[in-house]
Amino acid sequence: MVVERGRQAALGDQEIDRIFRALADATRRDIVQRTLTQEASVSQLAALYDMSFAAVQKHIAVLEGAGLVTKHPQGRERLVRGNPTTLRRAQDLLEHYEQIWRGRISRLDALLTEE
Amino acid sequence: MVVERGRQAALGDQEIDRIFRALADATRRDIVQRTLTQEASVSQLAALYDMSFAAVQKHIAVLEGAGLVTKHPQGRERLVRGNPTTLRRAQDLLEHYEQIWRGRISRLDALLTEE
DNA sequence: CTAACGTGCAACCAAATGGTTGTAGAACGA
DNA sequence: TCGTTCTACAACCATTTGGTTGCACGTTAG
């Protein structure tokens, strides 16, 4: 057991922070979606959006830092590939919240029935 | 149909932005989790974290702006209640991504079998 | 009525974010 | 070899974020 907490930030929370932060931008979500379907080079991706190459490069770096995409060198270009595993982690957390909420509902149910 | 897009931000994307951005902070996630279980007043929540009252107030405002919690006046205090509906929206989006990924897998499968 | 409590909001500040341009190097094509 | 392409990275800038303190105001308790 890891020290009773619930009011202080756990260390691994920064990882979750990065994942959600990375997903909080439409361009980055689009990149994830595309590269989940099919990997693409940095410049191929950059051509899709109305901003500089460097800007898109930064977005990809944010996604990579969050583990939402991985880069694979191939010759002079880097292929970007979406990472479903990290997406799963975010999904699991949200499902956890939903479970908590359902738990509350059933506790309310229990109270009503027992009465 | 709303204009062909896929490279330009849709207007409702800002809503998604706000949801994920709100979730990208451990304190805010903790508030969501707690108020999903049981509603609490702003000052009750503020007492839980090692920061000023106003800071917690701001976090709650961000969550409210994203629709992740709602506030309900009761006498001089405001009860904060987690909103599972908005959480569901985020969850649905992530599941959508997972579906896209699974689609890619089955397309690869199809290619292999057909060969 | 008055004091204390709960909340909201403004002003301020440091740090992070999201964009830009420019430079530099590695890999490829002719 | 030489020019072009792809990428990385630094420097810079405006805006947003996340925190602070202080003040105002409605509500409750004594």
mmCIF file of N, CA and C in Angstrom, chain A residues 35-84:
data_model
loop_
_atom_site.group_PDB
_atom_site.id
_atom_site.type_symbol
_atom_site.label_atom_id
_atom_site.label_comp_id
_atom_site.label_asym_id
_atom_site.label_seq_id
_atom_site.Cartn_x
_atom_site.Cartn_y
_atom_site.Cartn_z
ATOM 1 N N THR A 35 -3.185 8.890 -37.575
ATOM 2 C CA THR A 35 -2.053 7.968 -37.480
ATOM 3 C C THR A 35 -2.457 6.651 -36.836
ATOM 4 N N LEU A 36 -3.646 6.648 -36.262
ATOM 5 C CA LEU A 36 -4.182 5.398 -35.726
ATOM 6 C C LEU A 36 -4.621 4.523 -36.894
ATOM 7 N N THR A 37 -5.146 5.190 -37.920
ATOM 8 C CA THR A 37 -5.583 4.481 -39.116
ATOM 9 C C THR A 37 -4.376 4.073 -39.955
ATOM 10 N N GLN A 38 -3.501 5.043 -40.184
ATOM 11 C CA GLN A 38 -2.339 4.766 -41.022
ATOM 12 C C GLN A 38 -1.195 5.705 -40.664
ATOM 13 N N GLU A 39 -0.012 5.165 -40.513
ATOM 14 C CA GLU A 39 1.122 5.995 -40.138
ATOM 15 C C GLU A 39 1.442 6.983 -41.256
ATOM 16 N N ALA A 40 2.006 8.125 -40.845
ATOM 17 C CA ALA A 40 2.317 9.184 -41.800
ATOM 18 C C ALA A 40 3.581 9.889 -41.351
ATOM 19 N N SER A 41 4.315 10.462 -42.314
ATOM 20 C CA SER A 41 5.528 11.196 -41.972
ATOM 21 C C SER A 41 5.161 12.551 -41.388
ATOM 22 N N VAL A 42 6.126 13.185 -40.739
ATOM 23 C CA VAL A 42 5.893 14.487 -40.123
ATOM 24 C C VAL A 42 5.460 15.506 -41.175
ATOM 25 N N SER A 43 6.112 15.524 -42.312
ATOM 26 C CA SER A 43 5.762 16.541 -43.314
ATOM 27 C C SER A 43 4.423 16.237 -43.986
ATOM 28 N N GLN A 44 4.101 14.962 -44.142
ATOM 29 C CA GLN A 44 2.773 14.631 -44.656
ATOM 30 C C GLN A 44 1.712 15.200 -43.732
ATOM 31 N N LEU A 45 1.913 15.027 -42.433
ATOM 32 C CA LEU A 45 0.953 15.563 -41.467
ATOM 33 C C LEU A 45 0.942 17.090 -41.509
ATOM 34 N N ALA A 46 2.140 17.677 -41.571
ATOM 35 C CA ALA A 46 2.238 19.137 -41.545
ATOM 36 C C ALA A 46 1.465 19.762 -42.695
ATOM 37 N N ALA A 47 1.434 19.068 -43.841
ATOM 38 C CA ALA A 47 0.758 19.606 -45.026
ATOM 39 C C ALA A 47 -0.748 19.723 -44.809
ATOM 40 N N LEU A 48 -1.275 19.001 -43.845
ATOM 41 C CA LEU A 48 -2.730 18.951 -43.651
ATOM 42 C C LEU A 48 -3.292 20.164 -42.928
ATOM 43 N N TYR A 49 -2.451 20.848 -42.166
ATOM 44 C CA TYR A 49 -2.996 21.887 -41.301
ATOM 45 C C TYR A 49 -2.485 23.272 -41.686
ATOM 46 N N ASP A 50 -3.301 24.250 -41.364
ATOM 47 C CA ASP A 50 -3.000 25.615 -41.752
ATOM 48 C C ASP A 50 -2.092 26.280 -40.717
ATOM 49 N N MET A 51 -0.908 25.733 -40.553
ATOM 50 C CA MET A 51 0.075 26.344 -39.646
ATOM 51 C C MET A 51 1.456 25.893 -40.090
ATOM 52 N N SER A 52 2.485 26.463 -39.505
ATOM 53 C CA SER A 52 3.839 26.171 -39.950
ATOM 54 C C SER A 52 4.235 24.721 -39.679
ATOM 55 N N PHE A 53 5.243 24.275 -40.397
ATOM 56 C CA PHE A 53 5.783 22.934 -40.184
ATOM 57 C C PHE A 53 6.207 22.761 -38.728
ATOM 58 N N ALA A 54 6.908 23.774 -38.204
ATOM 59 C CA ALA A 54 7.420 23.676 -36.835
ATOM 60 C C ALA A 54 6.284 23.534 -35.826
ATOM 61 N N ALA A 55 5.174 24.206 -36.089
ATOM 62 C CA ALA A 55 4.040 24.128 -35.169
ATOM 63 C C ALA A 55 3.515 22.698 -35.110
ATOM 64 N N VAL A 56 3.331 22.089 -36.279
ATOM 65 C CA VAL A 56 2.846 20.709 -36.316
ATOM 66 C C VAL A 56 3.868 19.785 -35.647
ATOM 67 N N GLN A 57 5.124 20.066 -35.912
ATOM 68 C CA GLN A 57 6.193 19.287 -35.293
ATOM 69 C C GLN A 57 6.060 19.321 -33.774
ATOM 70 N N LYS A 58 5.758 20.502 -33.241
ATOM 71 C CA LYS A 58 5.586 20.636 -31.797
ATOM 72 C C LYS A 58 4.382 19.834 -31.307
ATOM 73 N N HIS A 59 3.303 19.887 -32.060
ATOM 74 C CA HIS A 59 2.119 19.115 -31.670
ATOM 75 C C HIS A 59 2.465 17.633 -31.592
ATOM 76 N N ILE A 60 3.205 17.169 -32.603
ATOM 77 C CA ILE A 60 3.586 15.757 -32.611
ATOM 78 C C ILE A 60 4.466 15.442 -31.406
ATOM 79 N N ALA A 61 5.348 16.393 -31.057
ATOM 80 C CA ALA A 61 6.219 16.187 -29.893
ATOM 81 C C ALA A 61 5.391 16.048 -28.616
ATOM 82 N N VAL A 62 4.336 16.866 -28.500
ATOM 83 C CA VAL A 62 3.457 16.786 -27.323
ATOM 84 C C VAL A 62 2.797 15.411 -27.268
ATOM 85 N N LEU A 63 2.305 14.962 -28.415
ATOM 86 C CA LEU A 63 1.652 13.657 -28.477
ATOM 87 C C LEU A 63 2.636 12.547 -28.133
ATOM 88 N N GLU A 64 3.866 12.689 -28.623
ATOM 89 C CA GLU A 64 4.875 11.679 -28.353
ATOM 90 C C GLU A 64 5.224 11.670 -26.858
ATOM 91 N N GLY A 65 5.320 12.864 -26.272
ATOM 92 C CA GLY A 65 5.604 12.966 -24.847
ATOM 93 C C GLY A 65 4.529 12.323 -23.986
ATOM 94 N N ALA A 66 3.314 12.341 -24.489
ATOM 95 C CA ALA A 66 2.203 11.735 -23.752
ATOM 96 C C ALA A 66 2.090 10.249 -24.055
ATOM 97 N N GLY A 67 2.851 9.775 -25.018
ATOM 98 C CA GLY A 67 2.790 8.354 -25.393
ATOM 99 C C GLY A 67 1.623 8.034 -26.305
ATOM 100 N N LEU A 68 1.017 9.081 -26.895
ATOM 101 C CA LEU A 68 -0.143 8.840 -27.756
ATOM 102 C C LEU A 68 0.258 8.479 -29.177
ATOM 103 N N VAL A 69 1.485 8.839 -29.560
ATOM 104 C CA VAL A 69 2.031 8.399 -30.841
ATOM 105 C C VAL A 69 3.491 7.997 -30.634
ATOM 106 N N THR A 70 4.009 7.217 -31.564
ATOM 107 C CA THR A 70 5.435 6.876 -31.553
ATOM 108 C C THR A 70 5.998 7.256 -32.911
ATOM 109 N N LYS A 71 7.317 7.562 -32.946
ATOM 110 C CA LYS A 71 7.961 7.923 -34.205
ATOM 111 C C LYS A 71 8.930 6.820 -34.601
ATOM 112 N N HIS A 72 8.936 6.503 -35.898
ATOM 113 C CA HIS A 72 9.797 5.433 -36.397
ATOM 114 C C HIS A 72 10.600 5.918 -37.578
ATOM 115 N N PRO A 73 11.909 6.113 -37.378
ATOM 116 C CA PRO A 73 12.783 6.614 -38.442
ATOM 117 C C PRO A 73 12.748 5.664 -39.630
ATOM 118 N N GLN A 74 12.639 6.252 -40.800
ATOM 119 C CA GLN A 74 12.708 5.446 -42.008
ATOM 120 C C GLN A 74 13.355 6.327 -43.068
ATOM 121 N N GLY A 75 14.629 6.074 -43.312
ATOM 122 C CA GLY A 75 15.371 6.953 -44.201
ATOM 123 C C GLY A 75 15.450 8.330 -43.592
ATOM 124 N N ARG A 76 15.150 9.349 -44.359
ATOM 125 C CA ARG A 76 15.246 10.710 -43.821
ATOM 126 C C ARG A 76 13.957 11.145 -43.152
ATOM 127 N N GLU A 77 12.928 10.346 -43.258
ATOM 128 C CA GLU A 77 11.691 10.778 -42.615
ATOM 129 C C GLU A 77 11.351 9.938 -41.384
ATOM 130 N N ARG A 78 10.482 10.498 -40.543
ATOM 131 C CA ARG A 78 10.040 9.821 -39.325
ATOM 132 C C ARG A 78 8.564 9.524 -39.478
ATOM 133 N N LEU A 79 8.231 8.252 -39.439
ATOM 134 C CA LEU A 79 6.823 7.878 -39.552
ATOM 135 C C LEU A 79 6.172 7.953 -38.186
ATOM 136 N N VAL A 80 5.026 8.602 -38.133
ATOM 137 C CA VAL A 80 4.285 8.776 -36.879
ATOM 138 C C VAL A 80 3.159 7.742 -36.844
ATOM 139 N N ARG A 81 3.084 7.053 -35.715
ATOM 140 C CA ARG A 81 2.094 5.986 -35.592
ATOM 141 C C ARG A 81 1.314 6.186 -34.291
ATOM 142 N N GLY A 82 -0.003 6.174 -34.370
ATOM 143 C CA GLY A 82 -0.852 6.308 -33.184
ATOM 144 C C GLY A 82 -0.688 5.107 -32.271
ATOM 145 N N ASN A 83 -0.764 5.370 -30.963
ATOM 146 C CA ASN A 83 -0.562 4.289 -29.986
ATOM 147 C C ASN A 83 -1.847 3.996 -29.202
ATOM 148 N N PRO A 84 -2.560 2.952 -29.581
ATOM 149 C CA PRO A 84 -3.848 2.645 -28.950
ATOM 150 C C PRO A 84 -3.715 2.302 -27.467
#
